XYZ file of C-alpha atoms in Angstrom:
284
model
C 117.622 73.818 108.045
C 116.077 76.537 110.090
C 113.502 78.494 107.822
C 111.603 79.996 111.061
C 111.668 83.854 111.021
C 113.731 85.758 113.920
C 111.727 87.293 116.554
C 112.352 90.681 115.351
C 111.492 90.079 112.234
C 108.435 88.189 113.194
C 107.148 91.575 114.979
C 107.862 93.459 111.715
C 105.830 90.665 109.844
C 103.130 90.679 112.174
C 102.826 94.635 112.124
C 102.503 95.448 108.420
C 100.224 92.179 108.258
C 97.644 94.042 110.997
C 98.094 97.401 108.864
C 97.924 96.030 105.341
C 94.643 93.932 106.410
C 92.768 96.988 108.029
C 93.925 99.636 105.348
C 94.166 97.751 102.210
C 90.854 95.781 101.929
C 89.573 94.772 98.613
C 87.141 97.622 98.848
C 90.094 100.140 99.590
C 92.098 98.749 96.413
C 88.896 98.529 93.976
C 88.658 102.369 95.011
C 91.778 103.533 93.979
C 91.584 101.942 90.624
C 92.043 102.208 87.787
C 95.291 104.534 88.927
C 96.227 102.426 91.601
C 96.975 104.852 94.293
C 95.274 105.515 97.790
C 96.618 108.799 99.210
C 95.174 107.738 102.882
C 97.274 104.475 102.877
C 100.254 106.361 101.781
C 99.655 108.865 104.909
C 99.378 106.231 106.988
C 102.656 104.340 105.828
C 104.262 107.730 106.087
C 103.072 107.954 109.931
C 104.878 104.958 110.543
C 108.014 106.024 108.563
C 107.716 102.754 106.231
C 109.193 104.279 103.352
C 112.121 104.990 105.419
C 112.871 101.971 106.774
C 115.833 101.567 104.726
C 117.075 104.907 104.899
C 120.388 105.140 106.924
C 119.754 106.394 110.545
C 122.399 109.463 109.988
C 119.990 110.453 107.242
C 117.126 110.048 109.579
C 115.723 106.507 108.612
C 115.499 103.475 110.763
C 118.461 101.455 108.630
C 116.534 98.385 108.582
C 117.957 95.344 106.911
C 116.779 94.228 103.455
C 115.361 91.202 104.826
C 112.904 92.838 107.191
C 111.845 95.481 104.274
C 111.338 91.981 102.053
C 109.016 90.978 104.833
C 106.896 94.307 104.853
C 106.752 94.333 101.169
C 105.380 90.745 101.191
C 102.331 91.936 103.287
C 101.884 94.653 101.010
C 101.629 92.175 98.143
C 99.686 90.080 99.832
C 96.825 92.624 100.008
C 97.458 94.334 96.912
C 98.648 97.635 98.434
C 97.770 100.609 96.018
C 100.791 102.838 96.913
C 104.294 103.019 95.292
C 105.979 101.509 98.379
C 108.892 99.521 96.802
C 109.502 102.280 94.605
C 109.763 104.982 97.202
C 111.859 102.793 99.712
C 114.362 102.040 97.240
C 114.556 105.866 95.877
C 114.879 107.262 99.698
C 117.767 104.676 100.249
C 119.755 105.897 97.222
C 119.309 109.807 98.360
C 120.629 108.641 101.811
C 123.521 106.982 100.194
C 124.667 109.904 98.196
C 123.829 112.206 100.574
C 124.099 116.426 100.386
C 121.915 118.929 100.631
C 119.439 118.791 98.002
C 119.238 114.937 98.839
C 118.353 115.619 102.480
C 115.719 118.240 101.771
C 113.688 115.841 99.456
C 113.792 113.261 102.140
C 112.225 115.760 104.342
C 109.707 117.083 102.063
C 108.612 113.240 101.706
C 107.664 113.456 105.311
C 104.761 115.683 104.890
C 102.492 112.904 103.435
C 101.637 114.638 100.313
C 105.325 114.368 98.380
C 105.976 111.086 96.640
C 109.321 110.025 95.189
C 109.730 107.060 92.950
C 112.842 105.372 91.116
C 112.967 105.296 87.141
C 114.472 101.719 86.393
C 116.179 102.360 83.205
C 118.680 104.990 82.151
C 117.092 108.165 81.206
C 117.484 109.482 77.872
C 116.481 112.687 77.278
C 112.979 112.849 75.041
C 112.936 108.831 75.397
C 109.835 108.256 77.112
C 109.632 104.984 79.940
C 107.462 103.220 81.719
C 107.847 104.239 85.631
C 105.905 102.448 88.191
C 104.492 105.393 90.426
C 105.058 107.991 88.231
C 101.391 108.766 87.575
C 101.239 110.242 91.253
C 104.769 111.348 91.898
C 106.399 114.470 93.052
C 109.511 113.947 91.809
C 111.576 110.964 89.939
C 114.944 109.947 90.942
C 116.839 108.738 87.829
C 120.143 108.301 86.200
C 121.178 109.939 82.628
C 124.808 108.220 82.433
C 126.283 110.928 84.160
C 124.621 112.170 87.122
C 121.657 110.500 89.701
C 118.863 113.306 89.148
C 115.362 114.273 90.921
C 112.989 115.218 87.863
C 110.061 117.094 88.727
C 107.419 116.952 86.141
C 105.907 120.034 85.019
C 102.964 118.757 83.446
C 100.838 115.619 84.631
C 102.378 112.382 83.683
C 100.485 110.445 81.295
C 99.226 107.510 83.117
C 98.315 104.650 80.633
C 95.440 102.248 81.889
C 96.576 98.858 83.251
C 94.917 95.737 84.716
C 97.712 95.828 87.314
C 97.306 99.203 88.331
C 100.636 100.390 90.082
C 100.100 103.832 89.302
C 102.416 103.172 85.989
C 103.339 106.798 84.409
C 104.951 107.297 80.960
C 108.068 109.521 82.324
C 109.956 111.752 79.314
C 113.219 112.114 80.932
C 114.323 115.888 80.213
C 110.670 117.318 80.119
C 111.114 118.614 83.841
C 112.862 120.746 86.320
C 116.147 118.631 87.159
C 117.735 118.607 90.696
C 121.295 117.038 90.492
C 121.994 114.760 93.768
C 125.274 113.376 92.624
C 127.159 112.262 89.666
C 130.363 110.058 88.825
C 131.031 106.362 89.146
C 129.818 106.130 92.791
C 126.496 107.808 91.987
C 126.231 105.083 88.818
C 126.775 102.411 91.122
C 124.408 103.454 93.673
C 121.782 103.696 91.487
C 122.296 100.527 89.919
C 121.884 98.976 93.068
C 118.865 100.921 94.089
C 117.242 99.209 90.827
C 118.610 95.827 91.946
C 116.876 96.554 95.357
C 113.467 97.423 93.884
C 113.571 93.987 92.078
C 113.804 91.987 95.309
C 111.133 94.362 97.222
C 108.973 93.783 94.264
C 109.616 89.806 94.017
C 108.699 89.956 97.789
C 105.272 91.701 96.932
C 105.171 89.176 94.130
C 105.540 86.027 96.741
C 103.164 87.714 98.766
C 100.589 88.213 95.948
C 101.126 84.106 95.034
C 100.795 83.032 98.722
C 97.500 84.890 98.846
C 95.871 83.577 95.723
C 96.566 80.472 96.496
C 94.700 80.707 99.896
C 91.946 82.117 97.979
C 91.903 79.569 95.251
C 92.061 76.361 97.728
C 89.048 78.224 99.592
C 86.980 78.031 96.455
C 87.922 74.840 95.350
C 86.975 73.380 98.810
C 83.304 75.262 98.606
C 82.462 74.988 95.232
C 81.074 71.798 94.218
C 80.568 69.969 91.098
C 78.843 66.508 91.140
C 78.703 66.114 94.151
C 81.640 66.919 95.673
C 84.260 70.022 96.101
C 85.930 70.712 92.923
C 89.221 70.804 94.577
C 88.615 66.831 95.080
C 89.340 66.511 90.867
C 92.765 66.258 89.797
C 92.112 68.813 87.012
C 91.914 71.445 89.915
C 93.965 69.792 92.973
C 97.202 68.987 90.823
C 97.783 72.439 89.299
C 96.949 73.927 92.599
C 99.824 71.365 94.054
C 102.085 72.701 91.347
C 101.360 76.174 92.279
C 101.973 75.890 96.000
C 105.544 74.336 94.917
C 106.189 77.318 92.729
C 104.960 79.934 95.385
C 106.916 78.118 97.969
C 110.055 77.559 95.805
C 109.896 81.480 94.708
C 109.877 82.648 98.526
C 112.718 80.312 99.505
C 114.881 81.358 96.104
C 114.367 84.990 97.664
C 115.676 83.975 100.758
C 118.541 82.240 99.544
C 119.066 85.228 97.033
C 119.225 87.765 100.205
C 121.309 85.603 102.108
C 123.862 85.641 98.981
C 123.403 89.337 98.923
C 124.421 89.761 102.709
C 127.325 87.410 101.940
C 128.489 89.618 98.890
C 128.339 86.143 97.032
C 129.628 86.591 93.291
C 126.587 85.012 91.648
C 124.249 87.262 93.960
C 123.555 89.802 90.911
C 122.482 86.867 88.875
C 120.638 85.440 91.169
C 118.274 88.610 92.018
C 117.364 88.731 88.222
C 116.633 84.995 88.300
C 114.282 85.183 91.362
C 112.643 88.284 90.094
C 111.990 86.172 86.706
C 110.455 83.064 88.664
C 108.066 85.086 90.787
C 106.932 87.016 88.064
C 106.187 83.726 86.153
C 104.579 82.459 89.042
């Protein structure tokens, strides 16, 4: 079994590894609290077209495969990048798939480095609030109301409840903003549902990166901190739980890759596997 990355994918991983190591330092992440948004980092990502990587070439994107996009998100998660990248990637790809003048106008707007689009993860019901990642800093929220995919532009600041994780969470109230209809019908419903599943995979990748980095930091600390004359990592109470964590984190990455393969092959169980891997990496 060959688990090494293809050469093209290595280049993608290495590029984003360097970018996030430089532009998403611990100091920058802390400075972005409590909301969880770094405007300068967002502009850097726009400059290299990162949010457009899954957008089709016909719509002005890179048409990157899902696997490479997940490698990008793994590096973002490793450094806790304080930007709504997964949400923007999924939202922009959805607009590119549905097409139309309104969708293309919004895609072009995002290129200014100030406009941010995110994806509502639950079907919108007028007046029924839902938490939406990135909504606290968004310019528009791509949602599905049961009939049409729309972009809703908030007419007043979105409430941003304080959370430990940041993620620019906002309380999105459907129907309270200015609506721009993108598409309606069964195709729109299916495209939105697929975008939500893609968001799960992108976020699962970020959580894999987070888990891997947490293990690096924990193992370094366990090798440096001493108690009773030896590193605390030498004690079973530390070493054994860390070993379990390594298995869980590595297993999450392998399950993610298996799921991506199943999606590419249109396997009958691919949909169930997406939810399974999302649950596993969240737990880990």
